[in-house]
PDB file of C-alpha atoms in Angstrom:
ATOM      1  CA  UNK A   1       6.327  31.908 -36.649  1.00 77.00           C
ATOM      2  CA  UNK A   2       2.971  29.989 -35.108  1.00 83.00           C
ATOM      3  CA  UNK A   3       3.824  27.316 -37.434  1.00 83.00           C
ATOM      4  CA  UNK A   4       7.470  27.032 -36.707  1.00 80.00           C
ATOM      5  CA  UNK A   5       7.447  26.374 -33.567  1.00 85.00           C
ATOM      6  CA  UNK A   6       4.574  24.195 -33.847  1.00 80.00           C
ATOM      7  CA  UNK A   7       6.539  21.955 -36.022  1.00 85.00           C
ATOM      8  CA  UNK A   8       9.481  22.249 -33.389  1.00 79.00           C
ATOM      9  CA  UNK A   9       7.389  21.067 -30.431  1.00 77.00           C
ATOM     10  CA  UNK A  10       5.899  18.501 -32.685  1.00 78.00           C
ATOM     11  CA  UNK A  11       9.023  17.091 -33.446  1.00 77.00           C
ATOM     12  CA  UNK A  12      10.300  17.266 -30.195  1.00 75.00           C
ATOM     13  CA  UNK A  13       7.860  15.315 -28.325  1.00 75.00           C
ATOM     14  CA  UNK A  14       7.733  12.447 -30.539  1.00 70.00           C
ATOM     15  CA  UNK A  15      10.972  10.801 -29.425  1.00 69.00           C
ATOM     16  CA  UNK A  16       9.196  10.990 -25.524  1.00 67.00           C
ATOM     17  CA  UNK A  17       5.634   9.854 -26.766  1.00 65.00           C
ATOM     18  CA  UNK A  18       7.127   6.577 -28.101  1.00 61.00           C
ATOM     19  CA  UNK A  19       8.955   5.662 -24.771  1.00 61.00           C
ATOM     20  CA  UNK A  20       6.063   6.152 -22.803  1.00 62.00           C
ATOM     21  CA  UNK A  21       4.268   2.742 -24.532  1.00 64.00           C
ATOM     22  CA  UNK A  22       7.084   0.633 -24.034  1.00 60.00           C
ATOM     23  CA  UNK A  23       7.181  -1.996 -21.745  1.00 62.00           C
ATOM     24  CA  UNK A  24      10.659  -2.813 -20.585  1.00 64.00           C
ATOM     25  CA  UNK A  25      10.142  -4.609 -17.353  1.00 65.00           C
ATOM     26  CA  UNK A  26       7.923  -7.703 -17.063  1.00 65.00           C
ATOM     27  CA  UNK A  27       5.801  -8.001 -14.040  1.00 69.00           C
ATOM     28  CA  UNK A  28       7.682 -10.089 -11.950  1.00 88.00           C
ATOM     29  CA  UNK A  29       5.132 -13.145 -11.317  1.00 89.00           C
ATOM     30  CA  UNK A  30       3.336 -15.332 -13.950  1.00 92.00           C
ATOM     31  CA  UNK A  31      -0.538 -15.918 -13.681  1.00 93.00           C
ATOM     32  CA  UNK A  32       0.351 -19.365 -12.599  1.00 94.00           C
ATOM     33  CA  UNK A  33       2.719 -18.170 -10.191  1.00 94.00           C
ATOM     34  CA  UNK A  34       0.183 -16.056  -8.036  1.00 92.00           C
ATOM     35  CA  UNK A  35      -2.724 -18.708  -8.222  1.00 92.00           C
ATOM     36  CA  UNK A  36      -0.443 -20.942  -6.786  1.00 93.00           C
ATOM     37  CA  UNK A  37       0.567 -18.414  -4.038  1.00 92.00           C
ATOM     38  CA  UNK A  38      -3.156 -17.899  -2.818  1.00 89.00           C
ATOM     39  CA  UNK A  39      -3.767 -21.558  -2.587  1.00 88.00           C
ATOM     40  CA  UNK A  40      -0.841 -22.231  -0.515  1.00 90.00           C
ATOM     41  CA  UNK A  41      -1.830 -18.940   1.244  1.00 87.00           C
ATOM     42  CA  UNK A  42      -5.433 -20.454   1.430  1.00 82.00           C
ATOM     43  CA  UNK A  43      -4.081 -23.792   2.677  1.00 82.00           C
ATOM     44  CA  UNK A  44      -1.982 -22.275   5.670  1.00 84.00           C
ATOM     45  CA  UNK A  45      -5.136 -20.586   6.803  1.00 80.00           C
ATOM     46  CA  UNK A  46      -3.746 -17.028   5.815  1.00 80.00           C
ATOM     47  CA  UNK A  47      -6.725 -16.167   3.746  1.00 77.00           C
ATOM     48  CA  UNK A  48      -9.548 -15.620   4.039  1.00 70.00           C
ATOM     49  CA  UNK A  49      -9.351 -12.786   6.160  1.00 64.00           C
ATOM     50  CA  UNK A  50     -11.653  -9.674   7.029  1.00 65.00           C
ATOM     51  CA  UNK A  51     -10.524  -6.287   6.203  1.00 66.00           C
ATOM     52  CA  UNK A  52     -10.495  -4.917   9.144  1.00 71.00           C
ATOM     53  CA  UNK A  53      -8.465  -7.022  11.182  1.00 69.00           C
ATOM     54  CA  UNK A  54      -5.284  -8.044   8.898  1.00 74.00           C
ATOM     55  CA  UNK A  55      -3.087  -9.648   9.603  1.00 79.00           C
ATOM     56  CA  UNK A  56      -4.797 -12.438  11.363  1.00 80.00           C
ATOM     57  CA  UNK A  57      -4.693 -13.505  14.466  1.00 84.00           C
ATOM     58  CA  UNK A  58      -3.733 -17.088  15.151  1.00 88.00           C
ATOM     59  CA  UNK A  59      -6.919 -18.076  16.142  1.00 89.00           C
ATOM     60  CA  UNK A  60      -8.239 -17.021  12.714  1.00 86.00           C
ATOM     61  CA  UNK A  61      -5.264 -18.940  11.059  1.00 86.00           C
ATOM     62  CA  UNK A  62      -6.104 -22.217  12.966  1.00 89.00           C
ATOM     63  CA  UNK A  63     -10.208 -21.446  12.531  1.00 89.00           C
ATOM     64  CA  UNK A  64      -9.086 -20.992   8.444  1.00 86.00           C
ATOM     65  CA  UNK A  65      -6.804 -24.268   8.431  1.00 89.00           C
ATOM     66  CA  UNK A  66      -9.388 -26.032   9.832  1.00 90.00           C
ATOM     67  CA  UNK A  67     -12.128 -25.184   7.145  1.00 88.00           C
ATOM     68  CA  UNK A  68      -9.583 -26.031   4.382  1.00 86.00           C
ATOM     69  CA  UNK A  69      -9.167 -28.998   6.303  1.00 89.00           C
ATOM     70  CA  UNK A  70     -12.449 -29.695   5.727  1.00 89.00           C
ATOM     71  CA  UNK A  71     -13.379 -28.539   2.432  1.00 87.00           C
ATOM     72  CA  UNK A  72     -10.493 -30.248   0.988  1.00 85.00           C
ATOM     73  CA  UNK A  73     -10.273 -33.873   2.464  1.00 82.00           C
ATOM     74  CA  UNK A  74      -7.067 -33.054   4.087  1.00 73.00           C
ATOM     75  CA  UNK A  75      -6.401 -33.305   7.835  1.00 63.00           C
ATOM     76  CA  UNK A  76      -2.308 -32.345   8.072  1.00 55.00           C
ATOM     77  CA  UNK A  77      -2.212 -28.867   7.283  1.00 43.00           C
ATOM     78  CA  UNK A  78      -1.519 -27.668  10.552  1.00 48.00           C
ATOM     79  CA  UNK A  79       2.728 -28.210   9.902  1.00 47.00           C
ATOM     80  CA  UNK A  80       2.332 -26.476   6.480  1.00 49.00           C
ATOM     81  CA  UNK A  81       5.477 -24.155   6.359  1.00 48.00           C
ATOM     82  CA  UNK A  82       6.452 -21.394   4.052  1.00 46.00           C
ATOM     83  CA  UNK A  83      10.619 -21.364   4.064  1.00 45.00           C
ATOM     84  CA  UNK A  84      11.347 -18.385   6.583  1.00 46.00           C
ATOM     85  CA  UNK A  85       7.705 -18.251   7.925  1.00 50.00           C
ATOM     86  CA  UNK A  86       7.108 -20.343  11.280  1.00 50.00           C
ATOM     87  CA  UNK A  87       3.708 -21.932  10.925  1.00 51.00           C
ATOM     88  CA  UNK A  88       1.186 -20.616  13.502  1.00 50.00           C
ATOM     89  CA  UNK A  89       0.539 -23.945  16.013  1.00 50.00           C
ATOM     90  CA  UNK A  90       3.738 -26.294  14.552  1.00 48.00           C
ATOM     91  CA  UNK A  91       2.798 -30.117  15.129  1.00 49.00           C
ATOM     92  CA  UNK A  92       3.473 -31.570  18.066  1.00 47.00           C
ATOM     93  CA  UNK A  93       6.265 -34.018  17.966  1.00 41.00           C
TER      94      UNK A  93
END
């Protein structure tokens, strides 16, 4: 009787067991995708950030734009926009 149901538990699990180790869904953004996110992040002055205080404050934004700035040659990062996102201090006009 032990082994009977045994074998019915056996064989009713195995049509579950191979479901759960198959990926259906991919996971929405590529490698490239995200590396590309965090610079753009990195160049708006968005990151980096402390733990403590997120989100950051505009002061940190303009303090992190300015770095970039800096460490990248680049001196009109200040109007960098994200579409939907109003940049921190926009460029005067």
């Amino acid at each position: 009787m032990k082994l009977l149901t045994a074998i019915a538990v056996a064989a009713l699990s195995l049509p579950f067991g191979a479901n759960a180790f198959a990926q259906t869904t991919s996971s929405g953004l590529t490698r490239a995708e995200v590396i590309a996110q965090l610079k753009q992040a990195q160049a708006e002055g968005l990151v980096p950030t402390s733990n403590s205080d997120y989100p950051p404050t505009a002061a940190e934004i303009a303090r992190n734009r300015e770095i970039y700035a800096i460490q990248h040659g680049t001196h009109g990062t200040a109007a960098i926009r994200t579409a939907g996102m109003p940049a921190a201090h926009p460029a005067s006009e």
